[in-house]
């Protein structure tokens, strides 16, 4: 079993990372510039080093094991941190080339993704030899990845108490939302307001992991949270069962949930406004490349909302 990471292990992990990312040996050949027998040999050697089976390959196609999934996620963290280290080191020498990792909160609207792509394109045109790795994370993970060194920047809403270890750059955009239910839910008939005889506490609700508990309180009314989801997309699925009410940003209604007939309960009941931020850990060195990217992300997202 591996007790100490060696240079040869890093090379083997890079092979596995490429294979897992490409979801197969054949697809990884042009990425690694290696032939399949050599790739297979490298994976086998890594499995021996780790004393784990990382993937199954055969007539059924490529499939990672549970252990392989864990190794893949940890490998991703290692290489993200390493790329960030190299990028920051180059910045000390006024060399602004290398890889930037940008994390976006899962569930942001497509229009924001397109705005980010324009910001990335603008940044790559301005600075030579810059490559941007765009990833997504769940809402309850964004603070951690900003702090951990896994990425340079995070684009997310954030409504918790802001930690001093994270720097927040306002995008000047607010994501509004409210309480929704499925058209089959008993509360769907109260779109314009709830009569005093109807109590929200009597209806099971679904919450979002990591979201401030203040969102679930409206004056003297408190939502009856029975279970949690890890994203707005998962929350939407639970609401559509007709068994739960839940909070959703309004942009979900005009994107993923368009045509599903979701009903805002009690008009503006539990209405929320979450500011959008670009975030970075205090240990991230904001060189001209990152500052330019932050500015461009803010600009293009603001254009979306005009």
PDB file of C-alpha atoms in Angstrom:
ATOM      1  CA  UNK A   1       0.000   0.000   0.000  1.00  0.00           C
ATOM      2  CA  UNK A   2       1.211   3.538  -0.798  1.00  0.00           C
ATOM      3  CA  UNK A   3       2.708   5.237   2.249  1.00  0.00           C
ATOM      4  CA  UNK A   4       4.604   8.028   0.553  1.00  0.00           C
ATOM      5  CA  UNK A   5       3.958   9.808  -2.735  1.00  0.00           C
ATOM      6  CA  UNK A   6       6.851   9.603  -5.216  1.00  0.00           C
ATOM      7  CA  UNK A   7       7.422  11.347  -8.530  1.00  0.00           C
ATOM      8  CA  UNK A   8       6.554   8.148 -10.397  1.00  0.00           C
ATOM      9  CA  UNK A   9       3.235   8.001  -8.530  1.00  0.00           C
ATOM     10  CA  UNK A  10       2.365  11.513  -9.723  1.00  0.00           C
ATOM     11  CA  UNK A  11       2.859  10.376 -13.323  1.00  0.00           C
ATOM     12  CA  UNK A  12       0.632   7.349 -12.763  1.00  0.00           C
ATOM     13  CA  UNK A  13      -2.043   9.517 -11.126  1.00  0.00           C
ATOM     14  CA  UNK A  14      -2.004  11.850 -14.130  1.00  0.00           C
ATOM     15  CA  UNK A  15      -2.684   8.878 -16.396  1.00  0.00           C
ATOM     16  CA  UNK A  16      -5.574   7.758 -14.204  1.00  0.00           C
ATOM     17  CA  UNK A  17      -6.933  11.312 -13.991  1.00  0.00           C
ATOM     18  CA  UNK A  18      -6.985  11.588 -17.789  1.00  0.00           C
ATOM     19  CA  UNK A  19      -8.641   8.182 -18.214  1.00  0.00           C
ATOM     20  CA  UNK A  20     -11.289   8.960 -15.590  1.00  0.00           C
ATOM     21  CA  UNK A  21     -11.928  12.431 -17.047  1.00  0.00           C
ATOM     22  CA  UNK A  22     -12.276  10.987 -20.567  1.00  0.00           C
ATOM     23  CA  UNK A  23     -14.358   8.061 -19.271  1.00  0.00           C
ATOM     24  CA  UNK A  24     -12.265   5.462 -21.038  1.00  0.00           C
ATOM     25  CA  UNK A  25      -8.853   4.287 -22.205  1.00  0.00           C
ATOM     26  CA  UNK A  26      -9.392   4.896 -25.902  1.00  0.00           C
ATOM     27  CA  UNK A  27     -10.679   8.436 -25.412  1.00  0.00           C
ATOM     28  CA  UNK A  28      -7.641   9.220 -23.228  1.00  0.00           C
ATOM     29  CA  UNK A  29      -5.082   8.159 -25.865  1.00  0.00           C
ATOM     30  CA  UNK A  30      -4.876  11.537 -27.713  1.00  0.00           C
ATOM     31  CA  UNK A  31      -4.893  13.427 -24.405  1.00  0.00           C
ATOM     32  CA  UNK A  32      -2.034  11.431 -22.936  1.00  0.00           C
ATOM     33  CA  UNK A  33      -0.328  10.763 -26.297  1.00  0.00           C
ATOM     34  CA  UNK A  34       0.015   7.176 -25.202  1.00  0.00           C
ATOM     35  CA  UNK A  35      -1.168   3.927 -26.722  1.00  0.00           C
ATOM     36  CA  UNK A  36      -3.805   1.868 -24.942  1.00  0.00           C
ATOM     37  CA  UNK A  37      -1.468  -0.966 -23.798  1.00  0.00           C
ATOM     38  CA  UNK A  38       0.803   1.595 -22.106  1.00  0.00           C
ATOM     39  CA  UNK A  39      -2.170   3.323 -20.478  1.00  0.00           C
ATOM     40  CA  UNK A  40      -3.500   0.001 -19.229  1.00  0.00           C
ATOM     41  CA  UNK A  41      -0.093  -0.903 -17.806  1.00  0.00           C
ATOM     42  CA  UNK A  42       0.129   2.433 -15.981  1.00  0.00           C
ATOM     43  CA  UNK A  43      -3.328   1.993 -14.415  1.00  0.00           C
ATOM     44  CA  UNK A  44      -2.443  -1.552 -13.333  1.00  0.00           C
ATOM     45  CA  UNK A  45       0.769  -0.320 -11.725  1.00  0.00           C
ATOM     46  CA  UNK A  46      -1.110   2.445  -9.898  1.00  0.00           C
ATOM     47  CA  UNK A  47      -3.647  -0.070  -8.612  1.00  0.00           C
ATOM     48  CA  UNK A  48      -0.781  -2.181  -7.281  1.00  0.00           C
ATOM     49  CA  UNK A  49       0.769   0.860  -5.610  1.00  0.00           C
ATOM     50  CA  UNK A  50      -2.528   1.815  -3.967  1.00  0.00           C
ATOM     51  CA  UNK A  51      -3.640  -1.774  -3.362  1.00  0.00           C
ATOM     52  CA  UNK A  52      -7.033  -0.838  -4.794  1.00  0.00           C
ATOM     53  CA  UNK A  53      -9.104  -1.680  -7.858  1.00  0.00           C
ATOM     54  CA  UNK A  54      -9.785   1.678  -9.488  1.00  0.00           C
ATOM     55  CA  UNK A  55     -11.805   0.669 -12.528  1.00  0.00           C
ATOM     56  CA  UNK A  56     -13.317  -2.200 -14.454  1.00  0.00           C
ATOM     57  CA  UNK A  57     -12.592  -2.524 -18.149  1.00  0.00           C
ATOM     58  CA  UNK A  58     -13.866  -5.060 -20.606  1.00  0.00           C
ATOM     59  CA  UNK A  59     -16.831  -5.774 -22.832  1.00  0.00           C
ATOM     60  CA  UNK A  60     -19.074  -3.762 -20.548  1.00  0.00           C
ATOM     61  CA  UNK A  61     -16.933  -0.680 -21.129  1.00  0.00           C
ATOM     62  CA  UNK A  62     -15.018   1.498 -18.708  1.00  0.00           C
ATOM     63  CA  UNK A  63     -16.449   1.869 -15.219  1.00  0.00           C
ATOM     64  CA  UNK A  64     -14.828   3.287 -12.094  1.00  0.00           C
ATOM     65  CA  UNK A  65     -15.198   1.533  -8.778  1.00  0.00           C
ATOM     66  CA  UNK A  66     -16.287   3.355  -5.608  1.00  0.00           C
ATOM     67  CA  UNK A  67     -12.634   3.436  -4.565  1.00  0.00           C
ATOM     68  CA  UNK A  68     -11.736   4.786  -7.990  1.00  0.00           C
ATOM     69  CA  UNK A  69     -14.247   7.626  -7.612  1.00  0.00           C
ATOM     70  CA  UNK A  70     -12.639   8.643  -4.311  1.00  0.00           C
ATOM     71  CA  UNK A  71      -9.133   8.505  -5.786  1.00  0.00           C
ATOM     72  CA  UNK A  72     -10.321  10.514  -8.807  1.00  0.00           C
ATOM     73  CA  UNK A  73     -11.794  13.298  -6.640  1.00  0.00           C
ATOM     74  CA  UNK A  74      -8.686  13.445  -4.442  1.00  0.00           C
ATOM     75  CA  UNK A  75      -6.459  13.442  -7.526  1.00  0.00           C
ATOM     76  CA  UNK A  76      -8.455  16.344  -8.931  1.00  0.00           C
ATOM     77  CA  UNK A  77      -7.832  18.275  -5.691  1.00  0.00           C
ATOM     78  CA  UNK A  78      -4.098  17.542  -5.837  1.00  0.00           C
ATOM     79  CA  UNK A  79      -3.690  18.673  -9.437  1.00  0.00           C
ATOM     80  CA  UNK A  80      -5.878  21.759  -8.975  1.00  0.00           C
ATOM     81  CA  UNK A  81      -3.764  22.801  -5.980  1.00  0.00           C
ATOM     82  CA  UNK A  82      -0.550  22.051  -7.853  1.00  0.00           C
ATOM     83  CA  UNK A  83      -1.627  24.088 -10.894  1.00  0.00           C
ATOM     84  CA  UNK A  84      -2.585  26.954  -8.584  1.00  0.00           C
ATOM     85  CA  UNK A  85       0.801  26.761  -6.865  1.00  0.00           C
ATOM     86  CA  UNK A  86       2.644  26.937 -10.192  1.00  0.00           C
ATOM     87  CA  UNK A  87       0.462  29.831 -11.373  1.00  0.00           C
ATOM     88  CA  UNK A  88       1.056  31.798  -8.166  1.00  0.00           C
ATOM     89  CA  UNK A  89       4.778  31.063  -8.285  1.00  0.00           C
ATOM     90  CA  UNK A  90       5.017  32.373 -11.844  1.00  0.00           C
ATOM     91  CA  UNK A  91       3.155  35.517 -10.780  1.00  0.00           C
ATOM     92  CA  UNK A  92       5.974  36.334  -8.363  1.00  0.00           C
ATOM     93  CA  UNK A  93       8.203  36.594 -11.431  1.00  0.00           C
ATOM     94  CA  UNK A  94       5.621  38.645 -13.361  1.00  0.00           C
ATOM     95  CA  UNK A  95       4.931  35.616 -15.533  1.00  0.00           C
ATOM     96  CA  UNK A  96       1.151  35.420 -15.958  1.00  0.00           C
ATOM     97  CA  UNK A  97       0.894  32.160 -17.867  1.00  0.00           C
ATOM     98  CA  UNK A  98      -0.514  28.881 -16.672  1.00  0.00           C
ATOM     99  CA  UNK A  99      -3.777  27.320 -15.515  1.00  0.00           C
ATOM    100  CA  UNK A 100      -6.565  29.100 -13.627  1.00  0.00           C
ATOM    101  CA  UNK A 101      -9.299  27.113 -11.885  1.00  0.00           C
ATOM    102  CA  UNK A 102     -12.680  28.818 -11.725  1.00  0.00           C
ATOM    103  CA  UNK A 103     -15.467  27.149  -9.733  1.00  0.00           C
ATOM    104  CA  UNK A 104     -19.126  27.993 -10.374  1.00  0.00           C
ATOM    105  CA  UNK A 105     -21.927  27.169  -7.977  1.00  0.00           C
ATOM    106  CA  UNK A 106     -24.060  24.338  -9.349  1.00  0.00           C
ATOM    107  CA  UNK A 107     -27.456  25.408 -10.644  1.00  0.00           C
ATOM    108  CA  UNK A 108     -26.576  28.882 -11.902  1.00  0.00           C
ATOM    109  CA  UNK A 109     -28.537  29.774 -15.068  1.00  0.00           C
ATOM    110  CA  UNK A 110     -27.153  29.055 -18.526  1.00  0.00           C
ATOM    111  CA  UNK A 111     -27.010  32.800 -19.244  1.00  0.00           C
ATOM    112  CA  UNK A 112     -24.436  33.180 -16.443  1.00  0.00           C
ATOM    113  CA  UNK A 113     -22.398  30.293 -17.839  1.00  0.00           C
ATOM    114  CA  UNK A 114     -22.380  31.995 -21.232  1.00  0.00           C
ATOM    115  CA  UNK A 115     -21.334  35.270 -19.588  1.00  0.00           C
ATOM    116  CA  UNK A 116     -18.452  33.479 -17.863  1.00  0.00           C
ATOM    117  CA  UNK A 117     -17.360  31.979 -21.191  1.00  0.00           C
ATOM    118  CA  UNK A 118     -17.153  35.494 -22.652  1.00  0.00           C
ATOM    119  CA  UNK A 119     -15.135  36.665 -19.641  1.00  0.00           C
ATOM    120  CA  UNK A 120     -12.757  33.715 -20.020  1.00  0.00           C
ATOM    121  CA  UNK A 121     -12.362  34.371 -23.744  1.00  0.00           C
ATOM    122  CA  UNK A 122     -11.574  38.035 -23.072  1.00  0.00           C
ATOM    123  CA  UNK A 123      -8.978  37.098 -20.453  1.00  0.00           C
ATOM    124  CA  UNK A 124      -7.299  34.508 -22.680  1.00  0.00           C
ATOM    125  CA  UNK A 125      -7.045  37.087 -25.474  1.00  0.00           C
ATOM    126  CA  UNK A 126      -5.444  39.671 -23.198  1.00  0.00           C
ATOM    127  CA  UNK A 127      -2.915  37.337 -21.566  1.00  0.00           C
ATOM    128  CA  UNK A 128      -0.824  34.840 -23.481  1.00  0.00           C
ATOM    129  CA  UNK A 129      -0.726  31.138 -22.599  1.00  0.00           C
ATOM    130  CA  UNK A 130      -3.565  31.239 -20.071  1.00  0.00           C
ATOM    131  CA  UNK A 131      -5.826  28.204 -19.693  1.00  0.00           C
ATOM    132  CA  UNK A 132      -8.978  28.230 -17.577  1.00  0.00           C
ATOM    133  CA  UNK A 133     -10.384  25.120 -15.939  1.00  0.00           C
ATOM    134  CA  UNK A 134     -14.090  25.657 -15.136  1.00  0.00           C
ATOM    135  CA  UNK A 135     -15.702  23.366 -12.572  1.00  0.00           C
ATOM    136  CA  UNK A 136     -18.928  23.290 -10.548  1.00  0.00           C
ATOM    137  CA  UNK A 137     -19.515  22.682  -6.844  1.00  0.00           C
ATOM    138  CA  UNK A 138     -22.594  22.420  -4.662  1.00  0.00           C
ATOM    139  CA  UNK A 139     -23.710  25.424  -2.624  1.00  0.00           C
ATOM    140  CA  UNK A 140     -22.408  24.004   0.651  1.00  0.00           C
ATOM    141  CA  UNK A 141     -18.948  23.421  -0.879  1.00  0.00           C
ATOM    142  CA  UNK A 142     -18.141  26.823  -2.358  1.00  0.00           C
ATOM    143  CA  UNK A 143     -16.665  28.347   0.805  1.00  0.00           C
ATOM    144  CA  UNK A 144     -14.429  25.325   1.327  1.00  0.00           C
ATOM    145  CA  UNK A 145     -13.010  25.323  -2.199  1.00  0.00           C
ATOM    146  CA  UNK A 146     -12.304  29.061  -1.980  1.00  0.00           C
ATOM    147  CA  UNK A 147     -10.312  28.477   1.203  1.00  0.00           C
ATOM    148  CA  UNK A 148      -8.628  25.181   0.376  1.00  0.00           C
ATOM    149  CA  UNK A 149      -6.446  26.336  -2.502  1.00  0.00           C
ATOM    150  CA  UNK A 150      -8.249  24.000  -4.917  1.00  0.00           C
ATOM    151  CA  UNK A 151      -9.222  26.942  -7.104  1.00  0.00           C
ATOM    152  CA  UNK A 152      -8.422  30.578  -7.716  1.00  0.00           C
ATOM    153  CA  UNK A 153     -11.936  32.012  -7.952  1.00  0.00           C
ATOM    154  CA  UNK A 154     -15.482  30.962  -7.089  1.00  0.00           C
ATOM    155  CA  UNK A 155     -18.667  32.391  -8.599  1.00  0.00           C
ATOM    156  CA  UNK A 156     -21.588  31.864  -6.255  1.00  0.00           C
ATOM    157  CA  UNK A 157     -24.401  33.421  -4.304  1.00  0.00           C
ATOM    158  CA  UNK A 158     -23.618  33.654  -0.584  1.00  0.00           C
ATOM    159  CA  UNK A 159     -25.988  34.594   2.212  1.00  0.00           C
ATOM    160  CA  UNK A 160     -24.119  33.317   5.278  1.00  0.00           C
ATOM    161  CA  UNK A 161     -21.952  35.385   7.642  1.00  0.00           C
ATOM    162  CA  UNK A 162     -18.910  36.187   5.531  1.00  0.00           C
ATOM    163  CA  UNK A 163     -15.679  34.687   6.929  1.00  0.00           C
ATOM    164  CA  UNK A 164     -12.661  36.973   7.134  1.00  0.00           C
ATOM    165  CA  UNK A 165     -10.566  34.324   5.378  1.00  0.00           C
ATOM    166  CA  UNK A 166     -12.503  34.824   2.126  1.00  0.00           C
ATOM    167  CA  UNK A 167     -12.523  37.955  -0.035  1.00  0.00           C
ATOM    168  CA  UNK A 168     -15.863  38.791  -1.684  1.00  0.00           C
ATOM    169  CA  UNK A 169     -16.047  40.778  -4.924  1.00  0.00           C
ATOM    170  CA  UNK A 170     -19.669  41.908  -5.516  1.00  0.00           C
ATOM    171  CA  UNK A 171     -20.956  41.269  -9.037  1.00  0.00           C
ATOM    172  CA  UNK A 172     -23.749  43.807  -8.434  1.00  0.00           C
ATOM    173  CA  UNK A 173     -26.354  41.191  -9.352  1.00  0.00           C
ATOM    174  CA  UNK A 174     -29.012  39.781  -7.029  1.00  0.00           C
ATOM    175  CA  UNK A 175     -30.680  36.395  -7.425  1.00  0.00           C
ATOM    176  CA  UNK A 176     -34.261  36.650  -6.165  1.00  0.00           C
ATOM    177  CA  UNK A 177     -36.520  33.782  -5.233  1.00  0.00           C
ATOM    178  CA  UNK A 178     -39.418  32.633  -3.097  1.00  0.00           C
ATOM    179  CA  UNK A 179     -41.386  29.637  -1.861  1.00  0.00           C
ATOM    180  CA  UNK A 180     -42.698  27.294  -4.574  1.00  0.00           C
ATOM    181  CA  UNK A 181     -44.826  24.183  -4.780  1.00  0.00           C
ATOM    182  CA  UNK A 182     -45.977  21.802  -7.518  1.00  0.00           C
ATOM    183  CA  UNK A 183     -49.335  22.490  -9.228  1.00  0.00           C
ATOM    184  CA  UNK A 184     -50.694  19.329  -7.572  1.00  0.00           C
ATOM    185  CA  UNK A 185     -49.795  20.501  -4.056  1.00  0.00           C
ATOM    186  CA  UNK A 186     -52.544  21.558  -1.627  1.00  0.00           C
ATOM    187  CA  UNK A 187     -51.017  25.068  -1.369  1.00  0.00           C
ATOM    188  CA  UNK A 188     -51.033  25.687  -5.129  1.00  0.00           C
ATOM    189  CA  UNK A 189     -54.414  27.450  -4.868  1.00  0.00           C
ATOM    190  CA  UNK A 190     -52.921  30.114  -2.614  1.00  0.00           C
ATOM    191  CA  UNK A 191     -50.789  31.852  -5.231  1.00  0.00           C
ATOM    192  CA  UNK A 192     -51.882  35.350  -4.180  1.00  0.00           C
ATOM    193  CA  UNK A 193     -51.706  34.881  -0.423  1.00  0.00           C
ATOM    194  CA  UNK A 194     -52.420  32.510   2.442  1.00  0.00           C
ATOM    195  CA  UNK A 195     -55.586  32.782   4.545  1.00  0.00           C
ATOM    196  CA  UNK A 196     -54.969  32.988   8.290  1.00  0.00           C
ATOM    197  CA  UNK A 197     -56.361  29.476   8.708  1.00  0.00           C
ATOM    198  CA  UNK A 198     -53.564  27.932   6.610  1.00  0.00           C
ATOM    199  CA  UNK A 199     -50.246  27.323   8.400  1.00  0.00           C
ATOM    200  CA  UNK A 200     -47.037  26.709   6.436  1.00  0.00           C
ATOM    201  CA  UNK A 201     -45.753  24.716   9.406  1.00  0.00           C
ATOM    202  CA  UNK A 202     -48.316  22.019   8.591  1.00  0.00           C
ATOM    203  CA  UNK A 203     -46.714  21.257   5.212  1.00  0.00           C
ATOM    204  CA  UNK A 204     -43.387  19.390   4.815  1.00  0.00           C
ATOM    205  CA  UNK A 205     -40.640  21.490   3.234  1.00  0.00           C
ATOM    206  CA  UNK A 206     -37.259  20.720   1.709  1.00  0.00           C
ATOM    207  CA  UNK A 207     -34.176  22.804   2.536  1.00  0.00           C
ATOM    208  CA  UNK A 208     -30.843  23.442   0.820  1.00  0.00           C
ATOM    209  CA  UNK A 209     -27.707  22.217   2.596  1.00  0.00           C
ATOM    210  CA  UNK A 210     -25.576  25.202   3.597  1.00  0.00           C
ATOM    211  CA  UNK A 211     -28.278  27.824   3.130  1.00  0.00           C
ATOM    212  CA  UNK A 212     -28.709  30.160   6.099  1.00  0.00           C
ATOM    213  CA  UNK A 213     -31.542  29.087   8.418  1.00  0.00           C
ATOM    214  CA  UNK A 214     -32.806  32.685   8.305  1.00  0.00           C
ATOM    215  CA  UNK A 215     -34.199  31.916   4.849  1.00  0.00           C
ATOM    216  CA  UNK A 216     -36.711  29.530   6.385  1.00  0.00           C
ATOM    217  CA  UNK A 217     -38.225  32.129   8.732  1.00  0.00           C
ATOM    218  CA  UNK A 218     -40.684  34.806   7.609  1.00  0.00           C
ATOM    219  CA  UNK A 219     -41.877  37.043  10.433  1.00  0.00           C
ATOM    220  CA  UNK A 220     -43.579  34.602  12.827  1.00  0.00           C
ATOM    221  CA  UNK A 221     -43.807  31.802  10.277  1.00  0.00           C
ATOM    222  CA  UNK A 222     -41.235  29.028  10.014  1.00  0.00           C
ATOM    223  CA  UNK A 223     -40.989  26.396   7.280  1.00  0.00           C
ATOM    224  CA  UNK A 224     -41.249  22.789   8.439  1.00  0.00           C
ATOM    225  CA  UNK A 225     -38.007  21.427   6.990  1.00  0.00           C
ATOM    226  CA  UNK A 226     -38.281  17.632   6.824  1.00  0.00           C
ATOM    227  CA  UNK A 227     -35.337  16.846   4.543  1.00  0.00           C
ATOM    228  CA  UNK A 228     -32.470  18.535   2.684  1.00  0.00           C
ATOM    229  CA  UNK A 229     -31.160  18.589  -0.866  1.00  0.00           C
ATOM    230  CA  UNK A 230     -27.668  19.566  -1.970  1.00  0.00           C
ATOM    231  CA  UNK A 231     -28.638  21.865  -4.853  1.00  0.00           C
ATOM    232  CA  UNK A 232     -31.520  23.831  -6.307  1.00  0.00           C
ATOM    233  CA  UNK A 233     -31.838  21.232  -9.070  1.00  0.00           C
ATOM    234  CA  UNK A 234     -32.370  18.470  -6.499  1.00  0.00           C
ATOM    235  CA  UNK A 235     -34.748  20.713  -4.565  1.00  0.00           C
ATOM    236  CA  UNK A 236     -36.768  21.214  -7.757  1.00  0.00           C
ATOM    237  CA  UNK A 237     -37.101  17.446  -8.187  1.00  0.00           C
ATOM    238  CA  UNK A 238     -38.394  17.081  -4.626  1.00  0.00           C
ATOM    239  CA  UNK A 239     -40.908  19.921  -5.077  1.00  0.00           C
ATOM    240  CA  UNK A 240     -42.225  18.346  -8.285  1.00  0.00           C
ATOM    241  CA  UNK A 241     -43.245  15.215  -6.341  1.00  0.00           C
ATOM    242  CA  UNK A 242     -46.039  17.330  -4.888  1.00  0.00           C
ATOM    243  CA  UNK A 243     -45.001  16.288  -1.378  1.00  0.00           C
ATOM    244  CA  UNK A 244     -42.832  19.284  -0.459  1.00  0.00           C
ATOM    245  CA  UNK A 245     -42.677  23.043  -0.681  1.00  0.00           C
ATOM    246  CA  UNK A 246     -39.261  24.646  -1.073  1.00  0.00           C
ATOM    247  CA  UNK A 247     -37.260  27.759  -1.886  1.00  0.00           C
ATOM    248  CA  UNK A 248     -36.084  28.282  -5.467  1.00  0.00           C
ATOM    249  CA  UNK A 249     -34.453  31.209  -7.287  1.00  0.00           C
ATOM    250  CA  UNK A 250     -36.770  32.751  -9.850  1.00  0.00           C
ATOM    251  CA  UNK A 251     -34.271  32.009 -12.624  1.00  0.00           C
ATOM    252  CA  UNK A 252     -34.988  28.291 -12.179  1.00  0.00           C
ATOM    253  CA  UNK A 253     -38.553  28.967 -13.332  1.00  0.00           C
ATOM    254  CA  UNK A 254     -37.367  30.553 -16.563  1.00  0.00           C
ATOM    255  CA  UNK A 255     -34.703  27.907 -17.222  1.00  0.00           C
ATOM    256  CA  UNK A 256     -34.797  24.348 -15.864  1.00  0.00           C
ATOM    257  CA  UNK A 257     -38.435  24.475 -14.707  1.00  0.00           C
ATOM    258  CA  UNK A 258     -39.969  26.346 -17.619  1.00  0.00           C
ATOM    259  CA  UNK A 259     -43.323  24.782 -18.447  1.00  0.00           C
ATOM    260  CA  UNK A 260     -43.556  22.691 -15.276  1.00  0.00           C
ATOM    261  CA  UNK A 261     -46.239  24.929 -13.807  1.00  0.00           C
ATOM    262  CA  UNK A 262     -44.558  25.554 -10.447  1.00  0.00           C
ATOM    263  CA  UNK A 263     -46.612  27.877  -8.250  1.00  0.00           C
ATOM    264  CA  UNK A 264     -45.236  30.647  -5.979  1.00  0.00           C
ATOM    265  CA  UNK A 265     -46.901  30.065  -2.603  1.00  0.00           C
ATOM    266  CA  UNK A 266     -48.434  33.113  -0.928  1.00  0.00           C
ATOM    267  CA  UNK A 267     -47.100  35.482  -3.604  1.00  0.00           C
ATOM    268  CA  UNK A 268     -43.980  36.939  -1.913  1.00  0.00           C
ATOM    269  CA  UNK A 269     -43.935  34.603   1.097  1.00  0.00           C
ATOM    270  CA  UNK A 270     -40.354  33.704   2.112  1.00  0.00           C
ATOM    271  CA  UNK A 271     -39.047  35.947  -0.656  1.00  0.00           C
ATOM    272  CA  UNK A 272     -35.240  36.162  -0.690  1.00  0.00           C
ATOM    273  CA  UNK A 273     -32.528  38.151  -2.435  1.00  0.00           C
ATOM    274  CA  UNK A 274     -29.086  36.540  -2.573  1.00  0.00           C
ATOM    275  CA  UNK A 275     -26.189  38.623  -3.878  1.00  0.00           C
ATOM    276  CA  UNK A 276     -23.832  37.077  -6.415  1.00  0.00           C
ATOM    277  CA  UNK A 277     -20.108  37.238  -5.661  1.00  0.00           C
ATOM    278  CA  UNK A 278     -16.768  36.252  -7.081  1.00  0.00           C
ATOM    279  CA  UNK A 279     -14.892  34.834  -4.096  1.00  0.00           C
ATOM    280  CA  UNK A 280     -11.295  33.909  -3.363  1.00  0.00           C
ATOM    281  CA  UNK A 281      -9.366  32.737  -0.335  1.00  0.00           C
ATOM    282  CA  UNK A 282      -7.089  35.303   1.315  1.00  0.00           C
ATOM    283  CA  UNK A 283      -4.120  33.106   0.404  1.00  0.00           C
ATOM    284  CA  UNK A 284      -4.852  33.549  -3.322  1.00  0.00           C
ATOM    285  CA  UNK A 285      -2.605  36.162  -4.901  1.00  0.00           C
ATOM    286  CA  UNK A 286      -4.751  38.411  -7.077  1.00  0.00           C
ATOM    287  CA  UNK A 287      -2.420  39.118  -9.965  1.00  0.00           C
ATOM    288  CA  UNK A 288      -3.457  41.123 -13.074  1.00  0.00           C
ATOM    289  CA  UNK A 289      -4.913  38.013 -14.763  1.00  0.00           C
ATOM    290  CA  UNK A 290      -7.289  37.213 -11.907  1.00  0.00           C
ATOM    291  CA  UNK A 291      -8.236  40.857 -11.419  1.00  0.00           C
ATOM    292  CA  UNK A 292      -9.067  41.137 -15.112  1.00  0.00           C
ATOM    293  CA  UNK A 293     -11.117  37.934 -15.018  1.00  0.00           C
ATOM    294  CA  UNK A 294     -13.096  39.151 -11.987  1.00  0.00           C
ATOM    295  CA  UNK A 295     -13.837  42.445 -13.734  1.00  0.00           C
ATOM    296  CA  UNK A 296     -14.920  40.693 -16.941  1.00  0.00           C
ATOM    297  CA  UNK A 297     -17.144  38.191 -15.134  1.00  0.00           C
ATOM    298  CA  UNK A 298     -18.913  41.051 -13.359  1.00  0.00           C
ATOM    299  CA  UNK A 299     -19.307  43.034 -16.580  1.00  0.00           C
ATOM    300  CA  UNK A 300     -20.746  40.226 -18.720  1.00  0.00           C
ATOM    301  CA  UNK A 301     -23.119  38.942 -16.018  1.00  0.00           C
ATOM    302  CA  UNK A 302     -24.419  42.483 -15.470  1.00  0.00           C
ATOM    303  CA  UNK A 303     -25.126  42.656 -19.207  1.00  0.00           C
ATOM    304  CA  UNK A 304     -27.326  39.567 -18.896  1.00  0.00           C
ATOM    305  CA  UNK A 305     -29.564  41.242 -16.332  1.00  0.00           C
ATOM    306  CA  UNK A 306     -29.982  44.514 -18.250  1.00  0.00           C
TER     307      UNK A 306
END
